[in-house]
CSV table of C-alpha atoms (C1' of nucleotides) in Angstrom, one decimal:
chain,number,residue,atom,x,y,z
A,156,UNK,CA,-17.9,76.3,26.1
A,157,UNK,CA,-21.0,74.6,27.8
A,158,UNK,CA,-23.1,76.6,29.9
A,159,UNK,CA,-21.1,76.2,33.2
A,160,UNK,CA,-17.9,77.8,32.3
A,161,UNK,CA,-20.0,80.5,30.5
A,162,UNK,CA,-21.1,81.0,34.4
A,163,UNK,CA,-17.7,81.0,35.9
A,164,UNK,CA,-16.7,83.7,33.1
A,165,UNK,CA,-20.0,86.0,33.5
A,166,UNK,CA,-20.4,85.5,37.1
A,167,UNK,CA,-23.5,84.8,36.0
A,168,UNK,CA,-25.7,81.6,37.8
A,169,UNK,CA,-26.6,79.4,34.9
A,170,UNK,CA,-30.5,79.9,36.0
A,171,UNK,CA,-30.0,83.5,34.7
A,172,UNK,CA,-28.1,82.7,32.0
A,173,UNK,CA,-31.0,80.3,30.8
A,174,UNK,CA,-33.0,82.8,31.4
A,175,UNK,CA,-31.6,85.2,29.4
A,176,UNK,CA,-31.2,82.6,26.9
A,177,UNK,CA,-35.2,82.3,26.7
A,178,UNK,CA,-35.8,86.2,26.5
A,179,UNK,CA,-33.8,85.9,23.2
A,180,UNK,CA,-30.9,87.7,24.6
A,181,UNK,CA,-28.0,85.5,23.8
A,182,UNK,CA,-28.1,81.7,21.6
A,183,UNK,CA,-25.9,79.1,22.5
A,184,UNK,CA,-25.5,76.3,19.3
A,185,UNK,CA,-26.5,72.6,19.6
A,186,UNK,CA,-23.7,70.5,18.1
A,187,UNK,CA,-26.0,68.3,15.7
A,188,UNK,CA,-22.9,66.2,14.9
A,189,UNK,CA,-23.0,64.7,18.5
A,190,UNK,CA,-26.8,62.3,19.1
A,191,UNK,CA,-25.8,61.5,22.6
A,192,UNK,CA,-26.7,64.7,24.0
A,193,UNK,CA,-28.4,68.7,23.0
A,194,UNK,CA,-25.8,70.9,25.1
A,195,UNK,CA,-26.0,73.8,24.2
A,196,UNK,CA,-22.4,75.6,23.3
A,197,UNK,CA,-21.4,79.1,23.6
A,198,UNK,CA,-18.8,81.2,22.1
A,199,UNK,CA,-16.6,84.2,23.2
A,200,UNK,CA,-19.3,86.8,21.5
A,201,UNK,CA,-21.6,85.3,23.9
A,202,UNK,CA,-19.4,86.5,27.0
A,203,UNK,CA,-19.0,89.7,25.8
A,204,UNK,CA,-23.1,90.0,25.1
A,205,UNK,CA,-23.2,88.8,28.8
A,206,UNK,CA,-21.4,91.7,30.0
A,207,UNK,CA,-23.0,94.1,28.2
A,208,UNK,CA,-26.1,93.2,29.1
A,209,UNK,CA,-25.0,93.5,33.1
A,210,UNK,CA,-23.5,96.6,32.3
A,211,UNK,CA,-26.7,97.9,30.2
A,212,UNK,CA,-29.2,96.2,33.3
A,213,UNK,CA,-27.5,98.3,35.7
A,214,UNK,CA,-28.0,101.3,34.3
A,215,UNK,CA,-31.6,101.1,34.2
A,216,UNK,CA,-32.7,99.3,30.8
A,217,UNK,CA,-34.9,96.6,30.3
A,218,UNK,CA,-34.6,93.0,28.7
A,219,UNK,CA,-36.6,94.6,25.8
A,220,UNK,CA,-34.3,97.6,25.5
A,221,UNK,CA,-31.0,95.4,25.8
A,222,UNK,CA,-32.5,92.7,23.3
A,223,UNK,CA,-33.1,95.5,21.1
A,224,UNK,CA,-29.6,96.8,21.1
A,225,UNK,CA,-27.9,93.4,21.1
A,226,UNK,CA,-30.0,93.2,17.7
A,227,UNK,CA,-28.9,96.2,16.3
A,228,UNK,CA,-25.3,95.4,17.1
A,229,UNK,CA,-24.7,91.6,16.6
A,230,UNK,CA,-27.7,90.4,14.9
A,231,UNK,CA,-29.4,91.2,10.7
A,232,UNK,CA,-33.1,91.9,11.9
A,233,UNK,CA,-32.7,95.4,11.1
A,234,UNK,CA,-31.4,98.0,8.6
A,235,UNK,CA,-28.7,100.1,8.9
A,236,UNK,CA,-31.5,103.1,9.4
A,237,UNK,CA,-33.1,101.1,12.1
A,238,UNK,CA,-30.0,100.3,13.4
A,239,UNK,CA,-28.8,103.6,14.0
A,240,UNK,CA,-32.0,104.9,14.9
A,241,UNK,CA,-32.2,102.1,17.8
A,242,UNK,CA,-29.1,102.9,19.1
A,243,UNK,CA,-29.6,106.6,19.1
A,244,UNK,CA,-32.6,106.6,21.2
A,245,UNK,CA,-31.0,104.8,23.4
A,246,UNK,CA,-27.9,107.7,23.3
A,247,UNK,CA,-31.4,110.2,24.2
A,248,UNK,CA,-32.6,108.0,27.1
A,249,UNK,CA,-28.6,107.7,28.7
A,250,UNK,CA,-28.7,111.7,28.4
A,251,UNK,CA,-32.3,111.8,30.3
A,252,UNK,CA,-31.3,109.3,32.9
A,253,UNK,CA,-28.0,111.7,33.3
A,254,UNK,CA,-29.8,115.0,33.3
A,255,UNK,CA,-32.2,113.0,35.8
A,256,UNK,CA,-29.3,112.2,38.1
A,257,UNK,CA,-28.1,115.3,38.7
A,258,UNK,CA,-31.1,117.0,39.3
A,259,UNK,CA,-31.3,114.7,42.0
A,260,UNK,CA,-27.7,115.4,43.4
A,261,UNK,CA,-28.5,118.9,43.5
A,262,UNK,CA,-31.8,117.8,45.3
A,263,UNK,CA,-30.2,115.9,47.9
A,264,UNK,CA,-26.8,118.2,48.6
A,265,UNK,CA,-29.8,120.6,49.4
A,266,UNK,CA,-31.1,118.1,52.0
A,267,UNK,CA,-28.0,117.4,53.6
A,268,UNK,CA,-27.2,121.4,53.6
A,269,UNK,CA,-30.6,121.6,55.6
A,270,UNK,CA,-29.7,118.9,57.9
A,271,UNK,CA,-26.6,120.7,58.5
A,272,UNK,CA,-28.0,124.1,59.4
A,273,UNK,CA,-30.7,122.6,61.6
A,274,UNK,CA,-33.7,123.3,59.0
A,275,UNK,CA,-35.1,120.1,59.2
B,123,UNK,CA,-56.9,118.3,50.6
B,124,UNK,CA,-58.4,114.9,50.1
B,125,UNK,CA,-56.7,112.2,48.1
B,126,UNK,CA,-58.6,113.0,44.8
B,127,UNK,CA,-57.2,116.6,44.8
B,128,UNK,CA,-53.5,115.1,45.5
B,129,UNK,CA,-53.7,113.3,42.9
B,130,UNK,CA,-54.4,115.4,40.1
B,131,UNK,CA,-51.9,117.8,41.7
B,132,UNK,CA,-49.2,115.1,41.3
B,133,UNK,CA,-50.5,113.2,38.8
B,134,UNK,CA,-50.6,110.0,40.4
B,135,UNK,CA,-53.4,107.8,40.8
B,136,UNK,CA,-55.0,107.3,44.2
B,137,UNK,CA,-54.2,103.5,44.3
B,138,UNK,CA,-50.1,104.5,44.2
B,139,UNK,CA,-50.8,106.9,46.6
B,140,UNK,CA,-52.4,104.6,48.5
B,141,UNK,CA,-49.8,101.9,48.2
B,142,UNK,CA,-47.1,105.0,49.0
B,143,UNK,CA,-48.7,105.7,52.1
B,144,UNK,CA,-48.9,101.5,53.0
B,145,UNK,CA,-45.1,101.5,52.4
B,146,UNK,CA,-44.5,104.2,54.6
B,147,UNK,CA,-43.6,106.8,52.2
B,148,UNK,CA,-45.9,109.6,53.0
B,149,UNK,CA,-48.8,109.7,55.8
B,150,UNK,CA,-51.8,111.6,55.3
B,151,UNK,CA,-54.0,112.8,58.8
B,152,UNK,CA,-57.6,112.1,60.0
B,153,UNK,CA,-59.4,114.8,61.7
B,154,UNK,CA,-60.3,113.0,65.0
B,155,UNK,CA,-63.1,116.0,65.6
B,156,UNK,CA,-65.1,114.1,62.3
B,157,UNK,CA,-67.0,111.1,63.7
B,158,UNK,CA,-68.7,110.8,60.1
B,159,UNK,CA,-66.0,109.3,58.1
B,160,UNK,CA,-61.9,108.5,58.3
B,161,UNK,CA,-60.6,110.4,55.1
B,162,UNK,CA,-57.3,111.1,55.2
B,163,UNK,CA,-56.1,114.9,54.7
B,164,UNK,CA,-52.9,115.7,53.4
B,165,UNK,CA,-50.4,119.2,52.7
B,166,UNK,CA,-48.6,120.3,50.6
B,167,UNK,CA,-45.4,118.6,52.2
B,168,UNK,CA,-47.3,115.9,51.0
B,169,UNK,CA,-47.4,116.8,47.3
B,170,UNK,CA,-43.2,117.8,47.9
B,171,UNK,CA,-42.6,114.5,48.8
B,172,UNK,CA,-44.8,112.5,46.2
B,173,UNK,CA,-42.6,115.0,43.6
B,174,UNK,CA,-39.7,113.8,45.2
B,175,UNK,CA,-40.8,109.9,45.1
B,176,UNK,CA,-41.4,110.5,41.4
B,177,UNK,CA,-37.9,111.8,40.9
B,178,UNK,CA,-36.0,109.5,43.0
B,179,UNK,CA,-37.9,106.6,41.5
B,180,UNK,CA,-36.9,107.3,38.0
B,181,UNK,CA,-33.4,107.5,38.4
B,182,UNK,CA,-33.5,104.4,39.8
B,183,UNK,CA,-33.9,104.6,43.9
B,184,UNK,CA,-35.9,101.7,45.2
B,185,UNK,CA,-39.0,101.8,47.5
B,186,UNK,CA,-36.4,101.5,50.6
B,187,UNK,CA,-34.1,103.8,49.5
B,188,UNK,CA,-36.5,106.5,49.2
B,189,UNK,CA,-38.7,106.0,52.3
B,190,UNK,CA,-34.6,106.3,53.9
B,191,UNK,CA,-33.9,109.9,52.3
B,192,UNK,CA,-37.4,111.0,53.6
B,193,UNK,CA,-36.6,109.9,56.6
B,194,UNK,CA,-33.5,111.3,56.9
B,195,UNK,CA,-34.9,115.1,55.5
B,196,UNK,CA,-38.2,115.3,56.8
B,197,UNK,CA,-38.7,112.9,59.8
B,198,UNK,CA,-36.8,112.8,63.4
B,199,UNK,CA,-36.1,109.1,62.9
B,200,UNK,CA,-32.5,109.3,63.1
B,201,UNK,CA,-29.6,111.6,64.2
B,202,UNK,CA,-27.9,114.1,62.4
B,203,UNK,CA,-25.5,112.0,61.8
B,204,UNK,CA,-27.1,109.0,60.3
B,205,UNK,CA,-29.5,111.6,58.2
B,206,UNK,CA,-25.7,112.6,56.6
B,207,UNK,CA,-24.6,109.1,56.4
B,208,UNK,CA,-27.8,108.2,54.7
B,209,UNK,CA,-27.2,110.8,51.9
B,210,UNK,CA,-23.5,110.9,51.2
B,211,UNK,CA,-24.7,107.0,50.8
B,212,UNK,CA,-26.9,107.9,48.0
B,213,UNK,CA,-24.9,110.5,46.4
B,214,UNK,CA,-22.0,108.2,46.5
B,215,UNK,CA,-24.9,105.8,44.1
B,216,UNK,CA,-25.7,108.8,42.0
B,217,UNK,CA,-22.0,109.0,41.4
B,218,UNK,CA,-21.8,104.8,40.5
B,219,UNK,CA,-24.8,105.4,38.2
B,220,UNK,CA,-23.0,108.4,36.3
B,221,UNK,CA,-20.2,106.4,35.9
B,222,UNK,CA,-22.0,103.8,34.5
B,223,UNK,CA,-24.0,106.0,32.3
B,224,UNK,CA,-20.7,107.3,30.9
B,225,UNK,CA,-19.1,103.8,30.3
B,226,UNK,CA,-22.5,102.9,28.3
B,227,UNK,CA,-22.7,105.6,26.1
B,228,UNK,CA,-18.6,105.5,25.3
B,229,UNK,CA,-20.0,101.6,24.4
B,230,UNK,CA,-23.2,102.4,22.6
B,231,UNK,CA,-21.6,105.1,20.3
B,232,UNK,CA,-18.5,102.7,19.9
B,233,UNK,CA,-21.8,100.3,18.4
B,234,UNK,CA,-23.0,102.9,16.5
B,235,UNK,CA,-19.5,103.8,15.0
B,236,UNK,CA,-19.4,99.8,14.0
B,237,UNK,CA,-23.1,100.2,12.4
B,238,UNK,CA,-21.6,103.4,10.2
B,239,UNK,CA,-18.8,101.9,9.2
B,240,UNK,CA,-20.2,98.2,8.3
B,241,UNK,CA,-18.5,96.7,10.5
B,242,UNK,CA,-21.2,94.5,12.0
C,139,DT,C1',-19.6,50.0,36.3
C,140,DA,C1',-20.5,53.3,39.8
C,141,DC,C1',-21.2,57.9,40.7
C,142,DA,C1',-20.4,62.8,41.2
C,143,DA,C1',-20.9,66.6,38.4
C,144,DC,C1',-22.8,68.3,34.8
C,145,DA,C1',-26.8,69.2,31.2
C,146,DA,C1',-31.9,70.4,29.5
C,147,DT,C1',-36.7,71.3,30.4
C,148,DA,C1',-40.8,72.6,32.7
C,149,DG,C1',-42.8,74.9,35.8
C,150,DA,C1',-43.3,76.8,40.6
C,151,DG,C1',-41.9,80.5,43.7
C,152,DT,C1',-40.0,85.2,45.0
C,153,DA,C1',-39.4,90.3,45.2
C,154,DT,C1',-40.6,94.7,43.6
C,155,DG,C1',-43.7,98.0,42.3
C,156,DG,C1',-47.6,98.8,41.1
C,157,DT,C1',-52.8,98.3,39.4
C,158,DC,C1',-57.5,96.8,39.8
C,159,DT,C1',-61.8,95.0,41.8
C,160,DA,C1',-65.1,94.4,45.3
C,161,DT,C1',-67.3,96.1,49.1
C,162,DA,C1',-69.2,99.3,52.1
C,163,DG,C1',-69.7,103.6,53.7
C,164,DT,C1',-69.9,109.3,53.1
C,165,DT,C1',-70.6,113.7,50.9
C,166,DG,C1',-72.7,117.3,48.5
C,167,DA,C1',-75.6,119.1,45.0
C,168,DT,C1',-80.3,118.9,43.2
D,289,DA,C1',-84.5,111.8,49.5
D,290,DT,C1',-81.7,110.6,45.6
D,291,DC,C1',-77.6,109.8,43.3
D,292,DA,C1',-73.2,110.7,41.3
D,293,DA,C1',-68.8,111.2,43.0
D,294,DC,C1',-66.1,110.5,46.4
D,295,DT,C1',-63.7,107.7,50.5
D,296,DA,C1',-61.3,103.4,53.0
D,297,DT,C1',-60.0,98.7,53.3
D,298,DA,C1',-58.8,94.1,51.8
D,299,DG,C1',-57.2,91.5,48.8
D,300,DA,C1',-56.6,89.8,43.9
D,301,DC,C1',-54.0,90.4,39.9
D,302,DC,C1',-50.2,92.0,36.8
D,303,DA,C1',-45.4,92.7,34.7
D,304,DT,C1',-40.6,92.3,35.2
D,305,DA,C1',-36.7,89.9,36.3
D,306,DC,C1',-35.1,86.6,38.2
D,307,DT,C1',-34.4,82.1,41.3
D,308,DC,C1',-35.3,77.6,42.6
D,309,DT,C1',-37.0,72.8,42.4
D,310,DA,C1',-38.0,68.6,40.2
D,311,DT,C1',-37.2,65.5,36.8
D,312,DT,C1',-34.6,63.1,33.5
D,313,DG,C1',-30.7,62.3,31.0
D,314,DT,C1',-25.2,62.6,30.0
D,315,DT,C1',-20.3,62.7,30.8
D,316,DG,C1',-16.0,61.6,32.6
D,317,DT,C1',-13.1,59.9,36.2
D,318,DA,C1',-12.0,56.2,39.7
DNA sequence: TACAACAATAGAGTATGGTCTATAGTTGAT
DNA sequence: ATCAACTATAGACCATACTCTATTGTTGTA
């Protein structure tokens, strides 16, 4: 598919798509066959990578971080070992972020309980 | 205490402190009675809040978001109503961003489980 | 063949959240 | 009195992650 219906499917605007496209997040395939024009195509994997890397934005990690585990999943740039160890750092930053989060629940059930009882 | 002395007690630097205080986060207090200078003097509410900031910002609260829970615990900007509003709001986030935590692990060990078993 | 809708590329512009530099003045210990 | 260490203010600069504009070229339907 050409970069427009990849847009439609993602809900993604194509400017961001591009953009990803440049941070070496996804790769679309020129058809060298056809001269006429360089479109670039994309595939179903590319959809899913798309939506992982919504999903994996809005939980906090970076381009870097997401291009790193898109490499340790779909790409050969590292070793198994490397690999695993990639994706298990990752596993140590989601169980951070989570410990983080309800730290900060507690923190602001406190708050409201205050604003409750008239102590702030 | 002075900025310098805030800022090794929170272990921010005085330009984010200062940029805090721009965006309307904290507010320090000049001694009027002092004709010699206009330092700014701030408590220890002060470093409680800046702890806070640091907190809220690393799970993911914006700027905005922030200055609206201090508001709503520390300042008589709003009623008691809209200081509850404001933070079932942001534990209603907290909850979203667990969710999402959850749903990303359940996929990163799913990638890991792939790596394992040679399947990518 | 005209033309709307699409494509690629380069580069400018925006928002957020800092971070740093320059300047000018103040304080406190020696 | 000197001087290092502090203070305030303004504004420049930076990184991240987009977002938009301008330009040029292509495709497909009427």
């Amino acid at each position: 598919m050409l970069i427009n219906e990849l847009s439609k499917k993602t809900g993604l605007s194509t400017h961001t798509i591009r953009f990803y496209e440049k941070s070496g997040l996804i790769e679309g395939k020129q058809n060298k066959a056809v001269k006429s024009n360089n479109y670039f195509h994309y595939d179903e994997v590319t959809v899913e990578k798309l939506e992982f890397i919504s999903d994996a934005k809005s939980v906090g990690f970076t381009i870097r971080e997401i291009g790193q585990m898109i490499d340790a999943w779909y790409n050969q740039k590292y070793t198994k070992e490397q690999k695993l160890e990639i994706l298990d750092d990752k596993l140590i930053s989601l169980e951070q972020k989570m410990k983080e989060i309800k730290e900060m629940k507690k923190q602001i059930i406190e708050f409201k309980d205050d604003v409750l009882n008239d102590r702030c």
